[in-house]
Amino acid sequence: MENGEARFRALLEAEEKIEPTDWMPEGYRQTLIRQIAQHAHSEIIGMQPEGNWISRAPTLRRKAILMAKVQDEAGHGLYLYSAAETLGVTRDQLMDLLHTGRQKYSSIFNYPTLSWADMGAIGWLVDGAAITNQVMLKRCSYGPYARAMVKICLEESFHQRQGYEIMLALCRGSEEQKAMAQDALNRWWWPSLMMFGPHDSESTHSEQSIEWKIKRVSNDDLRQQFVDMTVPQADYLGLVVPDPSLAWNEDRQHYDFGPIDWDEFWSVVKGHGPMNQERIEHKRRVWDEGAWVREAAAAFGERERNRGAA
Ligand code: 3HC
């Protein structure tokens, strides 16, 4: 075994982080570029469904909280793009891969946000699922990715709590408001379970990602963690999880739940979800509209460097 690979193995064994200047298998690098880029794209595209409701928030307080959350997501995206850049890709390359459909973002953001209750359901369920996954990623073997998760997880906790607070307010409101919360749960429950990816038996990357300690817990085990955490929260709200098979299994000490519609999942992943087209067209449009800002920033930076060099 070459020195580089031996040191890579030794670092993994010792639960130490692989850093950008360390030797790493090319497959390790490519898997991280794929996953970190997809994670970053998800954060940025994920700003659209919630941004859609900033101008329609019911109070100034809710508007301020939602604006702060959407701004956080932008920051998470930039953080993660920076982590991806340590692996030798540029931001422009990643943007082009997203805009041309050669890189993905999470399926969850291809569903429409039809009511204010969706802001609650997204914070509670989508950010709750993201936290479940991201807490695990804090133990990822790649240093820049694991360290990015520390700040992101702290901010996601605020996102999850503000979403749950919206749901609580609606559930303690009028019958119509509680019905709006139940409708949002009905529409966001199953797509949130899909966020964790296919079953372990169908997962393309899990076995290798677990061996490389990129993934520390399997898709199905994370999904189970999320269900076990979230069902009691739905009970407290007085809402019904839209799964007739959902039941506490005393022997397993977990909730049993029904089958996921993987046809729906793969259809959305392949671009046929309700909002795929709109999301990516919006992303391409704002990228083009923002070109002047990038050019101005680059020109300013160049002038400052020249001034410093003079
Ligand atoms: N949406 C889109 N594609 C998905 C997916 C999803 N929810 N789940 C899996 N896939 C894709 C994978 O990308 C892979 O396709 P590819 O080979 O073309 O990339 C294929 O399905 C097989 O899935 P695997 O389980 O083999 O793939 P991974 O090992 O990458 O596991 C994952 C999938 C668990 C999502 C993993 O990529 C991961 O942990 N990613 C980082 C976390 C992340 O991206 N979260 C997205 C949400 S971020 C967010 O919610 C923001 C919050 O602030 C709201």
mmCIF file of C-alpha atoms and ligand atoms in Angstrom:
data_model
loop_
_atom_site.group_PDB
_atom_site.id
_atom_site.type_symbol
_atom_site.label_atom_id
_atom_site.label_comp_id
_atom_site.label_asym_id
_atom_site.label_seq_id
_atom_site.Cartn_x
_atom_site.Cartn_y
_atom_site.Cartn_z
ATOM 1 C CA MET A 1 0.000 0.000 0.000
ATOM 2 C CA GLU A 2 1.446 3.374 -1.024
ATOM 3 C CA ASN A 3 2.363 5.863 1.751
ATOM 4 C CA GLY A 4 -0.509 8.202 0.882
ATOM 5 C CA GLU A 5 -3.131 5.483 1.026
ATOM 6 C CA ALA A 6 -1.625 4.041 4.211
ATOM 7 C CA ARG A 7 -1.850 7.456 5.867
ATOM 8 C CA PHE A 8 -5.418 7.918 4.560
ATOM 9 C CA ARG A 9 -6.394 4.576 6.127
ATOM 10 C CA ALA A 10 -4.605 5.413 9.369
ATOM 11 C CA LEU A 11 -6.418 8.753 9.666
ATOM 12 C CA LEU A 12 -9.778 7.041 9.063
ATOM 13 C CA GLU A 13 -8.986 4.349 11.609
ATOM 14 C CA ALA A 14 -7.970 6.957 14.172
ATOM 15 C CA GLU A 15 -11.210 8.895 13.595
ATOM 16 C CA GLU A 16 -9.125 11.885 12.526
ATOM 17 C CA LYS A 17 -10.157 14.239 9.731
ATOM 18 C CA ILE A 18 -8.950 14.100 6.162
ATOM 19 C CA GLU A 19 -7.879 17.614 5.191
ATOM 20 C CA PRO A 20 -7.722 19.185 1.711
ATOM 21 C CA THR A 21 -3.932 18.791 1.482
ATOM 22 C CA ASP A 22 -4.048 15.106 2.513
ATOM 23 C CA TRP A 23 -3.766 12.351 -0.071
ATOM 24 C CA MET A 24 -7.195 10.860 -0.765
ATOM 25 C CA PRO A 25 -8.567 8.262 -3.182
ATOM 26 C CA GLU A 26 -10.023 9.947 -6.274
ATOM 27 C CA GLY A 27 -13.334 8.192 -5.596
ATOM 28 C CA TYR A 28 -13.417 9.714 -2.117
ATOM 29 C CA ARG A 29 -12.856 13.174 -3.623
ATOM 30 C CA GLN A 30 -15.529 12.680 -6.291
ATOM 31 C CA THR A 31 -18.096 11.337 -3.811
ATOM 32 C CA LEU A 32 -17.532 14.341 -1.564
ATOM 33 C CA ILE A 33 -17.772 16.797 -4.468
ATOM 34 C CA ARG A 34 -21.043 15.158 -5.528
ATOM 35 C CA GLN A 35 -22.569 15.106 -2.043
ATOM 36 C CA ILE A 36 -21.353 18.505 -0.803
ATOM 37 C CA ALA A 37 -22.387 20.183 -4.060
ATOM 38 C CA GLN A 38 -25.829 18.560 -3.903
ATOM 39 C CA HIS A 39 -26.130 19.678 -0.293
ATOM 40 C CA ALA A 40 -25.138 23.245 -1.210
ATOM 41 C CA HIS A 41 -27.504 23.318 -4.212
ATOM 42 C CA SER A 42 -30.291 22.121 -1.885
ATOM 43 C CA GLU A 43 -29.704 24.999 0.518
ATOM 44 C CA ILE A 44 -29.828 27.569 -2.279
ATOM 45 C CA ILE A 45 -32.811 26.113 -4.163
ATOM 46 C CA GLY A 46 -34.515 25.586 -0.779
ATOM 47 C CA MET A 47 -34.691 29.391 -0.422
ATOM 48 C CA GLN A 48 -37.360 29.521 -3.152
ATOM 49 C CA PRO A 49 -40.298 27.687 -1.516
ATOM 50 C CA GLU A 50 -39.932 29.703 1.704
ATOM 51 C CA GLY A 51 -39.008 32.976 -0.008
ATOM 52 C CA ASN A 52 -42.370 32.638 -1.721
ATOM 53 C CA TRP A 53 -44.087 33.455 1.603
ATOM 54 C CA ILE A 54 -41.934 36.300 2.985
ATOM 55 C CA SER A 55 -44.200 38.965 1.466
ATOM 56 C CA ARG A 56 -47.284 37.113 2.751
ATOM 57 C CA ALA A 57 -46.233 36.376 6.337
ATOM 58 C CA PRO A 58 -49.166 36.998 8.741
ATOM 59 C CA THR A 59 -47.233 39.304 11.101
ATOM 60 C CA LEU A 60 -44.080 41.421 11.088
ATOM 61 C CA ARG A 61 -42.555 38.996 13.618
ATOM 62 C CA ARG A 62 -43.188 35.982 11.358
ATOM 63 C CA LYS A 63 -41.835 37.925 8.378
ATOM 64 C CA ALA A 64 -38.630 38.801 10.248
ATOM 65 C CA ILE A 65 -38.124 35.190 11.384
ATOM 66 C CA LEU A 66 -38.741 33.792 7.889
ATOM 67 C CA MET A 67 -36.378 36.348 6.325
ATOM 68 C CA ALA A 68 -33.692 35.374 8.842
ATOM 69 C CA LYS A 69 -34.204 31.685 8.046
ATOM 70 C CA VAL A 70 -33.983 32.181 4.272
ATOM 71 C CA GLN A 71 -30.842 34.285 4.734
ATOM 72 C CA ASP A 72 -29.384 31.473 6.864
ATOM 73 C CA GLU A 73 -30.014 28.994 4.047
ATOM 74 C CA ALA A 74 -28.099 31.217 1.629
ATOM 75 C CA GLY A 75 -25.224 31.255 4.107
ATOM 76 C CA HIS A 76 -25.334 27.469 4.453
ATOM 77 C CA GLY A 77 -25.113 27.183 0.674
ATOM 78 C CA LEU A 78 -22.094 29.498 0.475
ATOM 79 C CA TYR A 79 -20.459 27.641 3.381
ATOM 80 C CA LEU A 80 -20.910 24.325 1.600
ATOM 81 C CA TYR A 81 -19.742 25.651 -1.784
ATOM 82 C CA SER A 82 -16.586 26.789 0.022
ATOM 83 C CA ALA A 83 -16.158 23.279 1.454
ATOM 84 C CA ALA A 84 -16.602 21.804 -2.041
ATOM 85 C CA GLU A 85 -14.010 24.229 -3.470
ATOM 86 C CA THR A 86 -11.369 22.730 -1.127
ATOM 87 C CA LEU A 87 -11.699 19.575 -3.272
ATOM 88 C CA GLY A 88 -10.577 21.339 -6.425
ATOM 89 C CA VAL A 89 -13.825 22.419 -8.073
ATOM 90 C CA THR A 90 -14.835 26.024 -8.715
ATOM 91 C CA ARG A 91 -18.130 27.632 -7.851
ATOM 92 C CA ASP A 92 -18.739 28.454 -11.490
ATOM 93 C CA GLN A 93 -18.274 24.766 -12.385
ATOM 94 C CA LEU A 94 -20.772 23.746 -9.694
ATOM 95 C CA MET A 95 -23.278 26.381 -10.854
ATOM 96 C CA ASP A 96 -22.969 25.141 -14.426
ATOM 97 C CA LEU A 97 -23.450 21.513 -13.317
ATOM 98 C CA LEU A 98 -26.608 22.514 -11.423
ATOM 99 C CA HIS A 99 -27.985 24.748 -14.191
ATOM 100 C CA THR A 100 -27.438 22.033 -16.813
ATOM 101 C CA GLY A 101 -29.036 19.289 -14.699
ATOM 102 C CA ARG A 102 -25.791 17.344 -14.224
ATOM 103 C CA GLN A 103 -25.925 17.883 -10.464
ATOM 104 C CA LYS A 104 -29.009 17.645 -8.298
ATOM 105 C CA TYR A 105 -30.576 19.160 -5.234
ATOM 106 C CA SER A 106 -32.820 17.525 -2.673
ATOM 107 C CA SER A 107 -36.141 16.245 -4.024
ATOM 108 C CA ILE A 108 -38.008 17.920 -1.167
ATOM 109 C CA PHE A 109 -37.735 21.361 -2.746
ATOM 110 C CA ASN A 110 -39.715 20.328 -5.797
ATOM 111 C CA TYR A 111 -43.034 20.545 -3.950
ATOM 112 C CA PRO A 112 -45.155 23.732 -3.867
ATOM 113 C CA THR A 113 -45.791 25.796 -0.740
ATOM 114 C CA LEU A 114 -49.567 26.256 -0.858
ATOM 115 C CA SER A 115 -50.325 27.883 2.504
ATOM 116 C CA TRP A 116 -48.650 29.642 5.430
ATOM 117 C CA ALA A 117 -48.806 26.336 7.297
ATOM 118 C CA ASP A 118 -46.253 25.032 4.794
ATOM 119 C CA MET A 119 -43.717 27.404 6.395
ATOM 120 C CA GLY A 120 -44.401 25.574 9.650
ATOM 121 C CA ALA A 121 -44.267 22.119 8.105
ATOM 122 C CA ILE A 122 -41.027 22.877 6.234
ATOM 123 C CA GLY A 123 -39.271 24.225 9.338
ATOM 124 C CA TRP A 124 -40.576 21.390 11.530
ATOM 125 C CA LEU A 125 -40.230 18.449 9.113
ATOM 126 C CA VAL A 126 -37.746 19.414 6.372
ATOM 127 C CA ASP A 127 -35.304 21.182 8.660
ATOM 128 C CA GLY A 128 -35.938 18.489 11.273
ATOM 129 C CA ALA A 129 -34.959 15.821 8.729
ATOM 130 C CA ALA A 130 -31.994 17.916 7.609
ATOM 131 C CA ILE A 131 -30.783 18.225 11.218
ATOM 132 C CA THR A 132 -31.054 14.455 11.732
ATOM 133 C CA ASN A 133 -28.820 13.984 8.701
ATOM 134 C CA GLN A 134 -26.473 16.903 9.426
ATOM 135 C CA VAL A 135 -25.789 15.974 13.055
ATOM 136 C CA MET A 136 -24.474 12.683 11.655
ATOM 137 C CA LEU A 137 -22.373 14.593 9.084
ATOM 138 C CA LYS A 138 -20.567 16.420 11.916
ATOM 139 C CA ARG A 139 -18.743 13.067 12.250
ATOM 140 C CA CYS A 140 -17.904 12.899 8.548
ATOM 141 C CA SER A 141 -14.245 12.022 7.850
ATOM 142 C CA TYR A 142 -13.689 15.066 5.595
ATOM 143 C CA GLY A 143 -12.646 18.012 7.791
ATOM 144 C CA PRO A 144 -14.110 21.013 5.925
ATOM 145 C CA TYR A 145 -17.510 19.275 5.514
ATOM 146 C CA ALA A 146 -17.702 18.106 9.134
ATOM 147 C CA ARG A 147 -16.727 21.538 10.444
ATOM 148 C CA ALA A 148 -19.292 23.285 8.210
ATOM 149 C CA MET A 149 -21.960 21.176 9.919
ATOM 150 C CA VAL A 150 -21.252 22.682 13.360
ATOM 151 C CA LYS A 151 -22.567 26.160 12.479
ATOM 152 C CA ILE A 152 -25.229 24.773 10.124
ATOM 153 C CA CYS A 153 -26.684 22.447 12.764
ATOM 154 C CA LEU A 154 -26.885 25.252 15.335
ATOM 155 C CA GLU A 155 -28.850 27.427 12.896
ATOM 156 C CA GLU A 156 -31.030 24.525 11.697
ATOM 157 C CA SER A 157 -32.143 23.992 15.290
ATOM 158 C CA PHE A 158 -33.576 27.520 15.254
ATOM 159 C CA HIS A 159 -35.201 26.751 11.864
ATOM 160 C CA GLN A 160 -36.845 23.599 13.204
ATOM 161 C CA ARG A 161 -38.121 25.316 16.349
ATOM 162 C CA GLN A 162 -39.615 28.289 14.532
ATOM 163 C CA GLY A 163 -41.411 25.902 12.180
ATOM 164 C CA TYR A 164 -42.793 23.874 15.071
ATOM 165 C CA GLU A 165 -43.907 27.113 16.774
ATOM 166 C CA ILE A 166 -45.860 28.075 13.627
ATOM 167 C CA MET A 167 -47.564 24.660 13.685
ATOM 168 C CA LEU A 168 -48.328 25.023 17.417
ATOM 169 C CA ALA A 169 -49.883 28.462 16.890
ATOM 170 C CA LEU A 170 -52.067 27.119 14.067
ATOM 171 C CA CYS A 171 -53.090 24.028 16.030
ATOM 172 C CA ARG A 172 -54.118 26.223 18.976
ATOM 173 C CA GLY A 173 -55.976 28.591 16.637
ATOM 174 C CA SER A 174 -59.282 28.249 14.838
ATOM 175 C CA GLU A 175 -60.580 25.027 13.306
ATOM 176 C CA GLU A 176 -59.613 26.392 9.896
ATOM 177 C CA GLN A 177 -56.059 27.076 11.066
ATOM 178 C CA LYS A 178 -55.698 23.578 12.547
ATOM 179 C CA ALA A 179 -57.067 22.119 9.313
ATOM 180 C CA MET A 180 -54.439 24.137 7.386
ATOM 181 C CA ALA A 181 -51.706 22.631 9.612
ATOM 182 C CA GLN A 182 -53.083 19.109 9.063
ATOM 183 C CA ASP A 183 -53.174 19.682 5.302
ATOM 184 C CA ALA A 184 -49.533 20.795 5.348
ATOM 185 C CA LEU A 185 -48.522 17.718 7.379
ATOM 186 C CA ASN A 186 -50.396 15.532 4.897
ATOM 187 C CA ARG A 187 -48.425 17.002 1.976
ATOM 188 C CA TRP A 188 -44.976 17.219 3.554
ATOM 189 C CA TRP A 189 -44.753 14.034 5.647
ATOM 190 C CA TRP A 190 -43.831 11.499 2.965
ATOM 191 C CA PRO A 191 -41.543 13.796 0.891
ATOM 192 C CA SER A 192 -39.661 14.500 4.157
ATOM 193 C CA LEU A 193 -39.051 10.753 4.663
ATOM 194 C CA MET A 194 -37.769 10.606 1.077
ATOM 195 C CA MET A 195 -35.083 13.192 1.946
ATOM 196 C CA PHE A 196 -33.015 10.422 3.549
ATOM 197 C CA GLY A 197 -32.587 8.691 0.195
ATOM 198 C CA PRO A 198 -33.495 5.213 -1.028
ATOM 199 C CA HIS A 199 -33.555 2.148 1.199
ATOM 200 C CA ASP A 200 -30.075 0.980 2.138
ATOM 201 C CA SER A 201 -30.532 -2.047 -0.141
ATOM 202 C CA GLU A 202 -31.150 0.336 -3.079
ATOM 203 C CA SER A 203 -28.504 2.899 -2.177
ATOM 204 C CA THR A 204 -25.793 3.349 -4.812
ATOM 205 C CA HIS A 205 -23.254 5.011 -2.554
ATOM 206 C CA SER A 206 -23.963 4.011 1.031
ATOM 207 C CA GLU A 207 -21.657 1.026 1.360
ATOM 208 C CA GLN A 208 -18.600 2.896 0.096
ATOM 209 C CA SER A 209 -19.558 6.146 1.862
ATOM 210 C CA ILE A 210 -19.857 4.290 5.150
ATOM 211 C CA GLU A 211 -16.518 2.571 4.577
ATOM 212 C CA TRP A 212 -14.932 5.976 3.955
ATOM 213 C CA LYS A 213 -16.750 7.339 7.057
ATOM 214 C CA ILE A 214 -18.445 10.033 4.966
ATOM 215 C CA LYS A 215 -21.805 8.560 5.933
ATOM 216 C CA ARG A 216 -21.818 7.393 9.568
ATOM 217 C CA VAL A 217 -25.418 6.156 9.767
ATOM 218 C CA SER A 218 -27.401 4.486 6.988
ATOM 219 C CA ASN A 219 -30.314 6.115 5.127
ATOM 220 C CA ASP A 220 -32.868 3.812 6.756
ATOM 221 C CA ASP A 221 -31.494 4.237 10.272
ATOM 222 C CA LEU A 222 -31.527 8.051 9.941
ATOM 223 C CA ARG A 223 -35.069 7.898 8.580
ATOM 224 C CA GLN A 224 -36.107 5.771 11.558
ATOM 225 C CA GLN A 225 -34.482 8.266 13.953
ATOM 226 C CA PHE A 226 -36.486 11.061 12.312
ATOM 227 C CA VAL A 227 -39.798 9.177 12.513
ATOM 228 C CA ASP A 228 -39.242 8.212 16.159
ATOM 229 C CA MET A 229 -38.447 11.855 17.029
ATOM 230 C CA THR A 230 -41.243 13.471 15.005
ATOM 231 C CA VAL A 231 -44.319 11.318 15.653
ATOM 232 C CA PRO A 232 -44.574 12.347 19.360
ATOM 233 C CA GLN A 233 -44.279 15.984 18.199
ATOM 234 C CA ALA A 234 -47.237 15.475 15.857
ATOM 235 C CA ASP A 235 -49.168 13.858 18.706
ATOM 236 C CA TYR A 236 -48.483 16.908 20.895
ATOM 237 C CA LEU A 237 -49.841 19.162 18.149
ATOM 238 C CA GLY A 238 -52.951 17.017 17.930
ATOM 239 C CA LEU A 239 -52.219 16.264 14.281
ATOM 240 C CA VAL A 240 -52.534 12.897 12.544
ATOM 241 C CA VAL A 241 -49.510 11.571 10.637
ATOM 242 C CA PRO A 242 -50.839 10.519 7.194
ATOM 243 C CA ASP A 243 -49.759 6.875 7.515
ATOM 244 C CA PRO A 244 -52.355 4.256 8.517
ATOM 245 C CA SER A 245 -49.545 1.765 9.154
ATOM 246 C CA LEU A 246 -47.813 3.981 11.706
ATOM 247 C CA ALA A 247 -47.639 2.213 15.079
ATOM 248 C CA TRP A 248 -45.252 1.979 18.020
ATOM 249 C CA ASN A 249 -43.496 -1.391 18.039
ATOM 250 C CA GLU A 250 -42.688 -2.294 21.639
ATOM 251 C CA ASP A 251 -40.346 -5.088 20.610
ATOM 252 C CA ARG A 252 -38.344 -2.870 18.256
ATOM 253 C CA GLN A 253 -38.692 0.241 20.434
ATOM 254 C CA HIS A 254 -39.309 2.120 17.190
ATOM 255 C CA TYR A 255 -42.305 3.224 15.150
ATOM 256 C CA ASP A 256 -43.287 0.909 12.325
ATOM 257 C CA PHE A 257 -44.394 2.912 9.304
ATOM 258 C CA GLY A 258 -45.843 2.268 5.898
ATOM 259 C CA PRO A 259 -44.144 1.882 2.514
ATOM 260 C CA ILE A 260 -42.657 4.943 0.791
ATOM 261 C CA ASP A 261 -43.793 5.667 -2.768
ATOM 262 C CA TRP A 262 -40.427 5.206 -4.483
ATOM 263 C CA ASP A 263 -42.011 5.757 -7.894
ATOM 264 C CA GLU A 264 -42.894 9.276 -6.734
ATOM 265 C CA PHE A 265 -39.394 9.722 -5.293
ATOM 266 C CA TRP A 266 -37.558 8.722 -8.471
ATOM 267 C CA SER A 267 -39.984 10.649 -10.655
ATOM 268 C CA VAL A 268 -39.229 13.825 -8.660
ATOM 269 C CA VAL A 269 -35.473 13.090 -8.597
ATOM 270 C CA LYS A 270 -35.569 12.640 -12.369
ATOM 271 C CA GLY A 271 -37.130 16.074 -12.860
ATOM 272 C CA HIS A 272 -40.859 15.325 -13.018
ATOM 273 C CA GLY A 273 -41.915 16.766 -9.656
ATOM 274 C CA PRO A 274 -44.542 19.528 -9.394
ATOM 275 C CA MET A 275 -41.991 22.345 -9.186
ATOM 276 C CA ASN A 276 -38.744 21.036 -10.757
ATOM 277 C CA GLN A 277 -38.999 23.159 -13.886
ATOM 278 C CA GLU A 278 -39.932 26.347 -12.027
ATOM 279 C CA ARG A 279 -37.151 25.923 -9.453
ATOM 280 C CA ILE A 280 -34.349 25.470 -11.952
ATOM 281 C CA GLU A 281 -35.633 28.137 -14.369
ATOM 282 C CA HIS A 282 -35.804 30.613 -11.476
ATOM 283 C CA LYS A 283 -32.286 29.641 -10.395
ATOM 284 C CA ARG A 284 -30.874 30.126 -13.911
ATOM 285 C CA ARG A 285 -32.686 33.464 -14.306
ATOM 286 C CA VAL A 286 -31.420 34.979 -11.060
ATOM 287 C CA TRP A 287 -27.903 33.704 -11.805
ATOM 288 C CA ASP A 288 -27.966 35.592 -15.106
ATOM 289 C CA GLU A 289 -29.562 38.688 -13.536
ATOM 290 C CA GLY A 290 -26.876 38.716 -10.846
ATOM 291 C CA ALA A 291 -23.932 38.589 -13.279
ATOM 292 C CA TRP A 292 -23.355 42.344 -12.971
ATOM 293 C CA VAL A 293 -22.962 42.024 -9.184
ATOM 294 C CA ARG A 294 -20.306 39.314 -9.589
ATOM 295 C CA GLU A 295 -18.528 41.363 -12.255
ATOM 296 C CA ALA A 296 -18.584 44.499 -10.090
ATOM 297 C CA ALA A 297 -17.248 42.590 -7.074
ATOM 298 C CA ALA A 298 -14.491 41.041 -9.186
ATOM 299 C CA ALA A 299 -13.534 44.444 -10.652
ATOM 300 C CA PHE A 300 -13.464 45.977 -7.172
ATOM 301 C CA GLY A 301 -11.299 43.144 -5.897
ATOM 302 C CA GLU A 302 -8.921 43.539 -8.824
ATOM 303 C CA ARG A 303 -8.638 47.290 -8.227
ATOM 304 C CA GLU A 304 -7.940 46.763 -4.528
ATOM 305 C CA ARG A 305 -5.262 44.168 -5.323
ATOM 306 C CA ASN A 306 -3.646 46.530 -7.848
ATOM 307 C CA ARG A 307 -3.814 49.384 -5.326
ATOM 308 C CA GLY A 308 -2.198 47.129 -2.718
ATOM 309 C CA ALA A 309 0.479 46.045 -5.195
ATOM 310 C CA ALA A 310 1.264 49.669 -6.204
HETATM 311 N N1 3HC B 1 -33.076 14.100 -3.457
HETATM 312 C C1 3HC B 1 -32.391 13.967 -4.625
HETATM 313 N N2 3HC B 1 -31.553 12.937 -4.888
HETATM 314 C C2 3HC B 1 -31.396 12.017 -3.910
HETATM 315 C C3 3HC B 1 -32.045 12.099 -2.671
HETATM 316 C C4 3HC B 1 -32.922 13.201 -2.468
HETATM 317 N N3 3HC B 1 -33.614 13.342 -1.328
HETATM 318 N N4 3HC B 1 -31.670 11.032 -1.918
HETATM 319 C C5 3HC B 1 -30.819 10.316 -2.669
HETATM 320 N N5 3HC B 1 -30.658 10.903 -3.865
HETATM 321 C C6 3HC B 1 -29.849 10.405 -4.979
HETATM 322 C C7 3HC B 1 -28.366 10.408 -4.652
HETATM 323 O O1 3HC B 1 -27.810 11.680 -4.941
HETATM 324 C C8 3HC B 1 -27.882 9.318 -5.588
HETATM 325 O O2 3HC B 1 -27.885 9.807 -6.904
HETATM 326 P P1 3HC B 1 -26.508 10.227 -7.647
HETATM 327 O O3 3HC B 1 -25.621 9.017 -7.615
HETATM 328 O O4 3HC B 1 -26.956 10.620 -9.019
HETATM 329 O O5 3HC B 1 -25.949 11.375 -6.833
HETATM 330 C C9 3HC B 1 -29.028 8.293 -5.561
HETATM 331 O O6 3HC B 1 -30.179 9.034 -5.168
HETATM 332 C C10 3HC B 1 -28.778 7.119 -4.649
HETATM 333 O O7 3HC B 1 -28.849 7.574 -3.309
HETATM 334 P P2 3HC B 1 -27.695 7.196 -2.249
HETATM 335 O O8 3HC B 1 -28.331 6.914 -0.948
HETATM 336 O O9 3HC B 1 -26.808 6.132 -2.830
HETATM 337 O O10 3HC B 1 -26.906 8.583 -2.251
HETATM 338 P P3 3HC B 1 -26.062 9.202 -1.038
HETATM 339 O O11 3HC B 1 -25.126 8.196 -0.456
HETATM 340 O O12 3HC B 1 -25.524 10.471 -1.564
HETATM 341 O O13 3HC B 1 -27.166 9.500 0.102
HETATM 342 C C11 3HC B 1 -28.137 11.541 0.987
HETATM 343 C C12 3HC B 1 -28.187 10.481 -0.126
HETATM 344 C C13 3HC B 1 -28.474 10.836 2.316
HETATM 345 C C14 3HC B 1 -29.148 12.636 0.676
HETATM 346 C C15 3HC B 1 -26.708 12.095 1.048
HETATM 347 O O14 3HC B 1 -26.367 12.585 -0.229
HETATM 348 C C16 3HC B 1 -26.530 13.220 2.048
HETATM 349 O O15 3HC B 1 -26.429 12.973 3.237
HETATM 350 N N6 3HC B 1 -26.451 14.467 1.541
HETATM 351 C C17 3HC B 1 -26.133 15.600 2.427
HETATM 352 C C18 3HC B 1 -27.389 16.155 3.060
HETATM 353 C C19 3HC B 1 -28.272 16.810 2.035
HETATM 354 O O16 3HC B 1 -27.941 16.959 0.889
HETATM 355 N N7 3HC B 1 -29.462 17.218 2.458
HETATM 356 C C20 3HC B 1 -30.376 17.827 1.509
HETATM 357 C C21 3HC B 1 -31.269 18.708 2.204
HETATM 358 S S1 3HC B 1 -30.464 20.185 2.723
HETATM 359 C C22 3HC B 1 -31.722 20.950 3.446
HETATM 360 O O17 3HC B 1 -32.726 20.361 3.665
HETATM 361 C C23 3HC B 1 -31.573 22.377 3.787
HETATM 362 C C24 3HC B 1 -32.336 22.695 5.025
HETATM 363 O O18 3HC B 1 -31.844 23.930 5.508
HETATM 364 C C25 3HC B 1 -33.796 22.860 4.762
#
